[in-house]
Structures are given as structure tokens and as C-alpha cells.
mmCIF file of C-alpha atoms in Angstrom:
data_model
loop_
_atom_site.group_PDB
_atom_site.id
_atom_site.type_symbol
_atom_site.label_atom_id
_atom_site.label_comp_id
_atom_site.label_asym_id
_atom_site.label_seq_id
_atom_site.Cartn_x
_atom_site.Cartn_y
_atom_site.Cartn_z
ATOM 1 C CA UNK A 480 -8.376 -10.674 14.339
ATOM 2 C CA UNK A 481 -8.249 -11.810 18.092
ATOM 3 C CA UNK A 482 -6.671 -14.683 17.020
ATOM 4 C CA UNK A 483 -3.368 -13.026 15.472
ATOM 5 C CA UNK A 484 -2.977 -11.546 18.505
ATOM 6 C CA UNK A 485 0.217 -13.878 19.545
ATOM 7 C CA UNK A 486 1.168 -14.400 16.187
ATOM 8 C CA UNK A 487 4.438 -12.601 14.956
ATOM 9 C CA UNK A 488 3.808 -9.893 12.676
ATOM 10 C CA UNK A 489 5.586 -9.606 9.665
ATOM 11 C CA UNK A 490 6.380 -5.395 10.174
ATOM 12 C CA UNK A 491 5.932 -3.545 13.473
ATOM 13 C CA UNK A 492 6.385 -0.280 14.324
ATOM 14 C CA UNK A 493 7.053 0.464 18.456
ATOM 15 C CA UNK A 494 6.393 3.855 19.620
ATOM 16 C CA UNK A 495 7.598 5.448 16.499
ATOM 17 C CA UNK A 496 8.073 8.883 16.407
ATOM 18 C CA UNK A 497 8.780 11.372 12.964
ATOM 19 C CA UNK A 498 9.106 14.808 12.678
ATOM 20 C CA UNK A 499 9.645 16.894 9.103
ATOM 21 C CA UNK A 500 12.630 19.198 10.326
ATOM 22 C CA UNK A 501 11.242 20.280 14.211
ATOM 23 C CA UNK A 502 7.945 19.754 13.631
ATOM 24 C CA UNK A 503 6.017 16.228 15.384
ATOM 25 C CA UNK A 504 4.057 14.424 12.239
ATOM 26 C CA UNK A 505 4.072 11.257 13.841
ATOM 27 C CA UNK A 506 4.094 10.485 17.569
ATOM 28 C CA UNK A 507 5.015 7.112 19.521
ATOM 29 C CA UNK A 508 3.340 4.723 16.568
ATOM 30 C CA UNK A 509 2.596 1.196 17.413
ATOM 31 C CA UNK A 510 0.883 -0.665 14.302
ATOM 32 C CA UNK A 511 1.401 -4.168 13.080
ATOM 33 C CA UNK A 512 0.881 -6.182 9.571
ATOM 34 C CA UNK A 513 0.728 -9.482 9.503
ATOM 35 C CA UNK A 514 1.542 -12.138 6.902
ATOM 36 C CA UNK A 515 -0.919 -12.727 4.118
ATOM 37 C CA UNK A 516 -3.273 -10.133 5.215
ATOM 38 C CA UNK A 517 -4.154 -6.351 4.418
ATOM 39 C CA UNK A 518 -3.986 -3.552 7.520
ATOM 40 C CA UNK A 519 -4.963 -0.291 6.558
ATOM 41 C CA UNK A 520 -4.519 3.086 7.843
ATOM 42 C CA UNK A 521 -6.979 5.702 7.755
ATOM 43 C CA UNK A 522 -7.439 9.220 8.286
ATOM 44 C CA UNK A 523 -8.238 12.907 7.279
ATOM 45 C CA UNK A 524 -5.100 14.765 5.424
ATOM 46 C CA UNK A 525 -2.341 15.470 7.532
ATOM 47 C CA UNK A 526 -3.059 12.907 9.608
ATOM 48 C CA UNK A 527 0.793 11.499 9.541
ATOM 49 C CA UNK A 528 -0.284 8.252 7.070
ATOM 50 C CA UNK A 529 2.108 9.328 3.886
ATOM 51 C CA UNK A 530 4.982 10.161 7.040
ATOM 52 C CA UNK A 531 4.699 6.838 8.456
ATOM 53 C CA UNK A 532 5.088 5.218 5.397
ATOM 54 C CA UNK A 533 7.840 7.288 4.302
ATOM 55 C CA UNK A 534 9.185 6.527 7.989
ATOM 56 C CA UNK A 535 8.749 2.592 7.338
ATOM 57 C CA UNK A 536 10.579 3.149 3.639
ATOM 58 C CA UNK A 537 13.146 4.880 5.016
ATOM 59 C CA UNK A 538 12.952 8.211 3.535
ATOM 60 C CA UNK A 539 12.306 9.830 6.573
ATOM 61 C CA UNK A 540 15.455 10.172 8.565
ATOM 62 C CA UNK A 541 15.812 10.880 12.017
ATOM 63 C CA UNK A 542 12.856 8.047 13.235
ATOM 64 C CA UNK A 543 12.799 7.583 17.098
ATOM 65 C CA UNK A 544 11.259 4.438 18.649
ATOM 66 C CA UNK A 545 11.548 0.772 16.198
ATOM 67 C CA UNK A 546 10.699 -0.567 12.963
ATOM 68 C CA UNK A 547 11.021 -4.033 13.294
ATOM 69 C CA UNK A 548 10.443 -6.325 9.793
ATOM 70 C CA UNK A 549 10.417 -9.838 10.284
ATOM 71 C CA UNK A 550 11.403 -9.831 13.383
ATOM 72 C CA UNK A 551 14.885 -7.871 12.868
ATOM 73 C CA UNK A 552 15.173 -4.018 13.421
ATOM 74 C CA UNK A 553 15.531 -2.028 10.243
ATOM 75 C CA UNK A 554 15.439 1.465 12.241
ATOM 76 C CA UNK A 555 18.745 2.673 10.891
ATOM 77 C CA UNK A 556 18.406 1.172 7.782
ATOM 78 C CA UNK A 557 18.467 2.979 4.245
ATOM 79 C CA UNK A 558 15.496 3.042 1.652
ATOM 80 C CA UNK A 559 17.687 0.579 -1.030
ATOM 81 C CA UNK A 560 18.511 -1.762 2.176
ATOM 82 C CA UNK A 561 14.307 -2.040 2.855
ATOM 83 C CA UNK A 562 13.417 -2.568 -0.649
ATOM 84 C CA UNK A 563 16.029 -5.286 -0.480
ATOM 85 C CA UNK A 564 14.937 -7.182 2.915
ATOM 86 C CA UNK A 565 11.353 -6.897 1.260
ATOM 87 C CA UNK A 566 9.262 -4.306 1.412
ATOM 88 C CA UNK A 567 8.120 -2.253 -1.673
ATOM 89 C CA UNK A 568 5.885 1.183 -2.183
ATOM 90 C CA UNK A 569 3.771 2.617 -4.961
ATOM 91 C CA UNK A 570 3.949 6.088 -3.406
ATOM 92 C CA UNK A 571 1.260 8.526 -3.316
ATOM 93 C CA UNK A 572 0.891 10.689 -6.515
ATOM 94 C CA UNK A 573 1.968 7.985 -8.416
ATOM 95 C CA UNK A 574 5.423 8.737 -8.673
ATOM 96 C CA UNK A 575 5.903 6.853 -12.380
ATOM 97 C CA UNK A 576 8.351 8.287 -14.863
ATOM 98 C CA UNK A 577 6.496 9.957 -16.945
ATOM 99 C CA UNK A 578 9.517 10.473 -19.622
ATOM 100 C CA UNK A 579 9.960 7.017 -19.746
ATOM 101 C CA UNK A 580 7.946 4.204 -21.412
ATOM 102 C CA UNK A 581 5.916 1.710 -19.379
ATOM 103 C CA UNK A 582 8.600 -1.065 -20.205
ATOM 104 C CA UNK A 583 11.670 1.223 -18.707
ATOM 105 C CA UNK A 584 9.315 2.350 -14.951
ATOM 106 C CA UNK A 585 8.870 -1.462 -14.825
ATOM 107 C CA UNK A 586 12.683 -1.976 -15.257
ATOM 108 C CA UNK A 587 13.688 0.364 -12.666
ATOM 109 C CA UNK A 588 11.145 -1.250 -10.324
ATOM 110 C CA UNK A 589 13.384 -4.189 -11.083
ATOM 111 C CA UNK A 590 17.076 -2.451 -10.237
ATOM 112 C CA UNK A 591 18.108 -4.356 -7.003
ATOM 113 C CA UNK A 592 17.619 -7.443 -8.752
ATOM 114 C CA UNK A 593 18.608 -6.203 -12.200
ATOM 115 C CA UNK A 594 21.192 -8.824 -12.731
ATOM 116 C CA UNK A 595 18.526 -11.189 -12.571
ATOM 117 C CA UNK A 596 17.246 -11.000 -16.167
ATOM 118 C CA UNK A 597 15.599 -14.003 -16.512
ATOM 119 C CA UNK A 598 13.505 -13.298 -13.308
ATOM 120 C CA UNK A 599 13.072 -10.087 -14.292
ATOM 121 C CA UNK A 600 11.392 -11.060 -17.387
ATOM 122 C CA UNK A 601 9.365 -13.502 -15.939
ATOM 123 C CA UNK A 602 8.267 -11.031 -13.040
ATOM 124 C CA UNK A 603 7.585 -8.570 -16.433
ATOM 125 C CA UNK A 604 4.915 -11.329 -17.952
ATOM 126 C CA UNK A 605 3.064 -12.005 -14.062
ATOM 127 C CA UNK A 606 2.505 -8.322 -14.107
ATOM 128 C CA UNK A 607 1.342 -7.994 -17.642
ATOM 129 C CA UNK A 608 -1.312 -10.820 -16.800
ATOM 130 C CA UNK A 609 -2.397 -8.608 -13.726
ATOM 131 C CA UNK A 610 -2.122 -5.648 -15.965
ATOM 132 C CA UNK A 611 -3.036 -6.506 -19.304
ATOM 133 C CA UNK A 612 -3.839 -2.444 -20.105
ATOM 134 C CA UNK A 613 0.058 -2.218 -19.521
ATOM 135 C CA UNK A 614 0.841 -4.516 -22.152
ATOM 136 C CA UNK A 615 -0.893 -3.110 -24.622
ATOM 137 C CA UNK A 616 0.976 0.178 -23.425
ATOM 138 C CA UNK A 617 4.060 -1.103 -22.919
ATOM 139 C CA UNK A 618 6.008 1.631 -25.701
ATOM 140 C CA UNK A 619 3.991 3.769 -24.199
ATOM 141 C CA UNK A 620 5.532 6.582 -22.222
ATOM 142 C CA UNK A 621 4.237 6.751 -18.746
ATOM 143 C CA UNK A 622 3.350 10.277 -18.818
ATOM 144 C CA UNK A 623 0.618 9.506 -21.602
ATOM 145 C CA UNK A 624 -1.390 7.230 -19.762
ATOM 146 C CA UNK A 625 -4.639 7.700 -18.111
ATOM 147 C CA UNK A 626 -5.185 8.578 -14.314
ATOM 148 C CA UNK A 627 -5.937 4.760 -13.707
ATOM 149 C CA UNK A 628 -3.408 3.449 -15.433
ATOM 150 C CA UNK A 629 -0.883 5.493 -13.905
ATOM 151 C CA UNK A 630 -2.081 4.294 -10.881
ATOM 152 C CA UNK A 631 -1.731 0.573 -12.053
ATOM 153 C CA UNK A 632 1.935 1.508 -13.427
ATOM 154 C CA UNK A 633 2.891 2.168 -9.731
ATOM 155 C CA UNK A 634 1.669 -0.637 -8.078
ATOM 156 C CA UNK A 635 3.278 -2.925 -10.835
ATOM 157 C CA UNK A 636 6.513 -1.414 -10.722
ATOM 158 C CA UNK A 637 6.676 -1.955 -7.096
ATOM 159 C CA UNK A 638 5.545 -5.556 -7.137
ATOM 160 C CA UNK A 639 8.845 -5.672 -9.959
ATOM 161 C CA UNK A 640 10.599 -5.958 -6.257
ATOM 162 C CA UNK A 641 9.194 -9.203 -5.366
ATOM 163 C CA UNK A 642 8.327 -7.322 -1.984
ATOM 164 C CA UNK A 643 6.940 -9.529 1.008
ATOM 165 C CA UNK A 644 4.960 -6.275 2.180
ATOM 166 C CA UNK A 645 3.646 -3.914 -0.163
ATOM 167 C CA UNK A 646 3.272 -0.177 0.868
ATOM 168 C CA UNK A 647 -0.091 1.252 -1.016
ATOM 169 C CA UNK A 648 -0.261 5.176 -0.432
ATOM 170 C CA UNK A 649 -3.882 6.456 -1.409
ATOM 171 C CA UNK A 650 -4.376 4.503 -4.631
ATOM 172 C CA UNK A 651 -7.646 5.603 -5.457
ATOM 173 C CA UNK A 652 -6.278 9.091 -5.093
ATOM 174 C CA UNK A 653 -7.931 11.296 -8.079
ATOM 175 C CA UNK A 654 -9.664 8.435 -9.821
ATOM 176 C CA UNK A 655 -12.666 7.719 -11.120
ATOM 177 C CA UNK A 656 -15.598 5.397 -8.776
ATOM 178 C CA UNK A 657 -15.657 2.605 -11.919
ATOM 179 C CA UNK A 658 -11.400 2.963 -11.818
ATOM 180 C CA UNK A 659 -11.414 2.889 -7.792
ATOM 181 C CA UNK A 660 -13.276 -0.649 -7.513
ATOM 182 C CA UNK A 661 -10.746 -1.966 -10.703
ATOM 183 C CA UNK A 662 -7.819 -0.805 -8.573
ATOM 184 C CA UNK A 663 -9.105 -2.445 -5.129
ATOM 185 C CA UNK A 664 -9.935 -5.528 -7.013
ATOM 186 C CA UNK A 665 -6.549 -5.778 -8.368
ATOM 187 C CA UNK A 666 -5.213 -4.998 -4.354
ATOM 188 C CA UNK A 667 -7.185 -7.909 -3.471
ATOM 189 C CA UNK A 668 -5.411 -10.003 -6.236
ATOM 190 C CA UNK A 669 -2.212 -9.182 -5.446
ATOM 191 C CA UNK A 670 -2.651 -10.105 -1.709
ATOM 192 C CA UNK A 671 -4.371 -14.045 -2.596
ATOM 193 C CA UNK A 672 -1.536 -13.874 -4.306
ATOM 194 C CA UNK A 673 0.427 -14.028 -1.284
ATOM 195 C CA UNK A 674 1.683 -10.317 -0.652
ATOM 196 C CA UNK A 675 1.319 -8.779 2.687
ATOM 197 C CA UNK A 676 -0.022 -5.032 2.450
ATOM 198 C CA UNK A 677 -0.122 -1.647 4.685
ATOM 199 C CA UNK A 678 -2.629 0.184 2.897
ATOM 200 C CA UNK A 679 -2.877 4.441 3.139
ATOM 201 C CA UNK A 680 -6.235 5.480 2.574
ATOM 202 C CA UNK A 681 -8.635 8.261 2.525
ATOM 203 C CA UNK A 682 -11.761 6.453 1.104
ATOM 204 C CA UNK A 683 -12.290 4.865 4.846
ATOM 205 C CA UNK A 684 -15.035 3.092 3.098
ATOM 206 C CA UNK A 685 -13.111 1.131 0.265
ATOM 207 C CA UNK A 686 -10.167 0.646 2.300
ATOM 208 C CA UNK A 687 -12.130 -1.174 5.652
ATOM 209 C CA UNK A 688 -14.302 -2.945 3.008
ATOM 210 C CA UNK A 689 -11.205 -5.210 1.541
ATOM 211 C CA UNK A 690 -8.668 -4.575 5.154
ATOM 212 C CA UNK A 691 -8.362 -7.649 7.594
ATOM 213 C CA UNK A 692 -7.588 -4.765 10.261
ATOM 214 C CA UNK A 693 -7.709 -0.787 10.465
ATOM 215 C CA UNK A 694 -5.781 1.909 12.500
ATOM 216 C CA UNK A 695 -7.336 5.185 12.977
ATOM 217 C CA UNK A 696 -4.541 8.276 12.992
ATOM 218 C CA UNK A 697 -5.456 11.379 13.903
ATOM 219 C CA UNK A 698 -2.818 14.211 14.327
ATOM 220 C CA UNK A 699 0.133 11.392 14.557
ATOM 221 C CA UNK A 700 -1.417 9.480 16.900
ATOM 222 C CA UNK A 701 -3.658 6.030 16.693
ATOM 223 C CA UNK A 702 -7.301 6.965 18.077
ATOM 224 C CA UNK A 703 -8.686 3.374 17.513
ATOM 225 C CA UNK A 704 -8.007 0.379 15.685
ATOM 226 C CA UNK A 705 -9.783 -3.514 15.585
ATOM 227 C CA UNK A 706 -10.847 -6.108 12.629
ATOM 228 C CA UNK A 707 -11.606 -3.851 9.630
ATOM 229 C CA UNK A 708 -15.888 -5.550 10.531
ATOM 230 C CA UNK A 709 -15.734 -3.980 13.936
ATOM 231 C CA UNK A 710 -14.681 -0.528 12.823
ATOM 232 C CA UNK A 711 -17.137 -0.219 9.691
ATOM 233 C CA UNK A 712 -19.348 -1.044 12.643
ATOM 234 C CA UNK A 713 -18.131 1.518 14.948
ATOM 235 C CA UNK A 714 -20.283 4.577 15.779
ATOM 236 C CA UNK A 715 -17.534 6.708 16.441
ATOM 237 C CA UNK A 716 -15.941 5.625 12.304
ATOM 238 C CA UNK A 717 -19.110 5.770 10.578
ATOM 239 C CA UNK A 718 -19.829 9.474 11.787
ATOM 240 C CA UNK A 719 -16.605 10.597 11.299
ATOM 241 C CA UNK A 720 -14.788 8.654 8.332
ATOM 242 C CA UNK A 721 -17.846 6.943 6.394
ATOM 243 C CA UNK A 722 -20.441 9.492 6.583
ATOM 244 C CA UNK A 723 -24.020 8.733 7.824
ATOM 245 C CA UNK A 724 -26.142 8.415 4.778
ATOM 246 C CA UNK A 725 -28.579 6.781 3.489
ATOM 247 C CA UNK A 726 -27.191 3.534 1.361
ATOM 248 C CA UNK A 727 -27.119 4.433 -2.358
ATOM 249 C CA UNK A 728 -26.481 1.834 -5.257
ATOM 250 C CA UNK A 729 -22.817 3.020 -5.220
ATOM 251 C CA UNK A 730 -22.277 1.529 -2.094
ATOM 252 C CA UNK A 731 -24.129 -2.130 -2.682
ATOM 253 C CA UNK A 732 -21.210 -1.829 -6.151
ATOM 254 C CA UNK A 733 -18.493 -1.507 -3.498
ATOM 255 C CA UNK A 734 -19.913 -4.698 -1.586
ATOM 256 C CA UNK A 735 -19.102 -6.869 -5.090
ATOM 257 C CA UNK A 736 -15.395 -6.554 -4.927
ATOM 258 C CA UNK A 737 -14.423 -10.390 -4.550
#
């Protein structure tokens, strides 16, 4: 990744700072995503990963330091305002409308554009092809679904944004291995598709095995970061985030995710 090193990213984040009421979660932040490619961010829980995305979103009021997107400051900006300029999340836990049916989440995915029908519908049909489980449950309510497809409701209803960046908070979060390598493979669609992504992860593993670059966070802070090869490499990551083990058939399945 030396050689993005003087290109513009698409989203940067300088020295940002977020605290939950008076208390520090994320301190004096510097990451960057570039276009077309996937950055992850890893670390234990309560590391500050769900608070800086939050912080990027919006949601999180009160940021100090920038948030720069595209090359324009969106520090002060609101959460509809982001989702506007371009950037979309499928927020950890899922966050679907479980009440509603499948059609309806996707819909409300769809709201800033929502005068837009025709897109709308045609946005609908790309998804369905990436989802085709969704189609099949698309009178379905949301709250009937399985774990997985949950999971691919989210990510769906925030690509119904037609976001440049995509904000993935701990996908594989709760689901099974066979699920986890379906839901990565379908991350890796979406970005040959053209989508830029920040990807929240706990499974270190999965997440440096698809990322173009990783960022380390420990207790708000980044401890290291480089090309997601260098890191797996690392002796520092594979003792503390990937485990020293002996290789398992589990792992060469990982390796097959095109």
C-alpha cells in the first residue's frame, strides 16, 4: 500500500477524538480509506471501533479533531447529511426492522432518495441478484429471518443508499463459520463492484484476509497499522489478534474466498 501513500483518500479522520458523555472512547484518530479498496479496523471489545464509526456516521456528537470525506470536512455534519454526501452503515447488531418485511427495511434504506422510484426499483433488483435468499423472503418480515440473513438484510439496505463508502460493523458477529465466509464473499463482491469499505471487525483473521490495509485500536488509540499482508505477518498481530496455532482445515477454507 506504499504506493497510495500520496494518493487522496476518499475518508480521513485527523486526530479525532470521542467521548460517550465524559468518558475518552476514542483519542486523536488518524485512519484513511481509499477509493476502491477495503481498510479494516481491528481490535478486542471496547476497543473504540463501533465509536469511531458512529463518530464517522455522525451519531456521535461532540467529535474533536476532522472527518474529512472526499476531500471536504463533514465534522459538524448530521447523520442524514453523511448518508447523503455518500457514506452508508449496516450497523453492528444488525439493526433491521424486525416488524417490517424485507421489502419495507430495503425501502427505508432507500428514504433520501425515495422520490427516485425508478432508481429505487432498479437498486431493489441489483440487490436481489446479490441477495437472492432476500428475494425469496421478500414478504417476509425481517424479524423471522435467520442470523445470516439478517446480517445480509443490513448490508443490502445500506447499499439501497448508493453509498461511495460503506461502513461494515462486525458482520460476522454471532454467525455461523459456513455463514461468515458467505458474508465476506459477498463484502468482496460488493467492493469489485466499485464500493469503498471501512470494515469493523473482531475475527482479525477474516477481516486482514480480504482488507487492502488494517489499523490496530487498542483503548482508542491506533497501536499499528500497514498492508493487511504485512500485519497477518506481524509477530506482534498473530500473538495477539490471530492466535498461534497450528493451521487447521478451517483456516486453508478461509484462504478460498475469491
Amino acid at each position: 500500500m506504499k504506493h497510495l501513500s500520496n494518493a487522496t483518500p476518499l475518508l480521513e479522520t485527523r486526530n479525532l477524538s470521542l467521548n460517550y458523555g465524559v468518558i475518552p472512547a476514542v483519542k486523536g484518530l488518524n485512519i484513511k480509506v481509499w477509493q476502491g479498496k477495503i481498510v479494516c479496523l481491528i481490535g478486542a471489545n471496547g476497543a473504540g471501533k463501533t465509536t469511531t464509526l458512529r463518530g464517522i456516521s455522525g451519531i456521535l456528537v461532540g467529535r474533536e479533531g476532522e472527518i474529512l470525506f472526499q476531500g471536504k470536512n463533514i465534522t459538524k455534519a448530521k447523520p442524514d447529511e453523511i448518508v447523503n454526501m455518500g457514506i452508508s452503515q449496516a450497523p453492528e447488531g444488525r439493526g433491521i426492522f424486525s416488524g417490517l418485511t424485507v421489502t419495507e427495511n430495503l425501502k427505508i434504506g432507500a428514504f433520501s432518495r425515495r422520490s427516485r422510484r425508478k432508481e429505487i426499483m432498479e437498486d431493489r433488483e441489483k440487490v436481489f441478484r446479490m441477495f437472492p435468499i432476500l428475494q425469496e423472503r421478500k414478504n417476509q418480515l425481517a424479524g423471522t429471518l435467520s442470523g445470516g440473513e439478517q446480517q445480509m438484510l443490513s448490508i443490502a439496505r445500506a447499499l439501497m443508499a448508493r453509498p461511495k463508502l460503506l461502513l461494515l460493523d462486525e458482520p460476522s458477529m454471532g454467525l455461523a463459520p459456513k455463514i461468515v465466509k458467505e458474508i465476506f464473499q459477498i463484502v468482496k463482491e460488493i467492493n469489485r463492484n466499485g464500493t469503498s469499505i471501512l470494515l469493523v471487525e473482531q475475527n482479525a483473521k477474516m477481516a486482514l484476509l480480504i482488507s487492502d490495509y488494517g489499523y490496530i485500536l487498542e483503548t482508542g488509540a491506533i497501536v499499528s497499522e500497514g498492508a493487511a499482508a504485512e500485519l497477518k505477518g506481524n509477530d506482534f498481530v498473530q500473538k495477539v489478534y490471530l492466535g498461534v496455532r497450528q493451521h487447521t482445515k478451517s483456516d486453508a477454507d478461509l484462504q478460498k474466498i475469491p
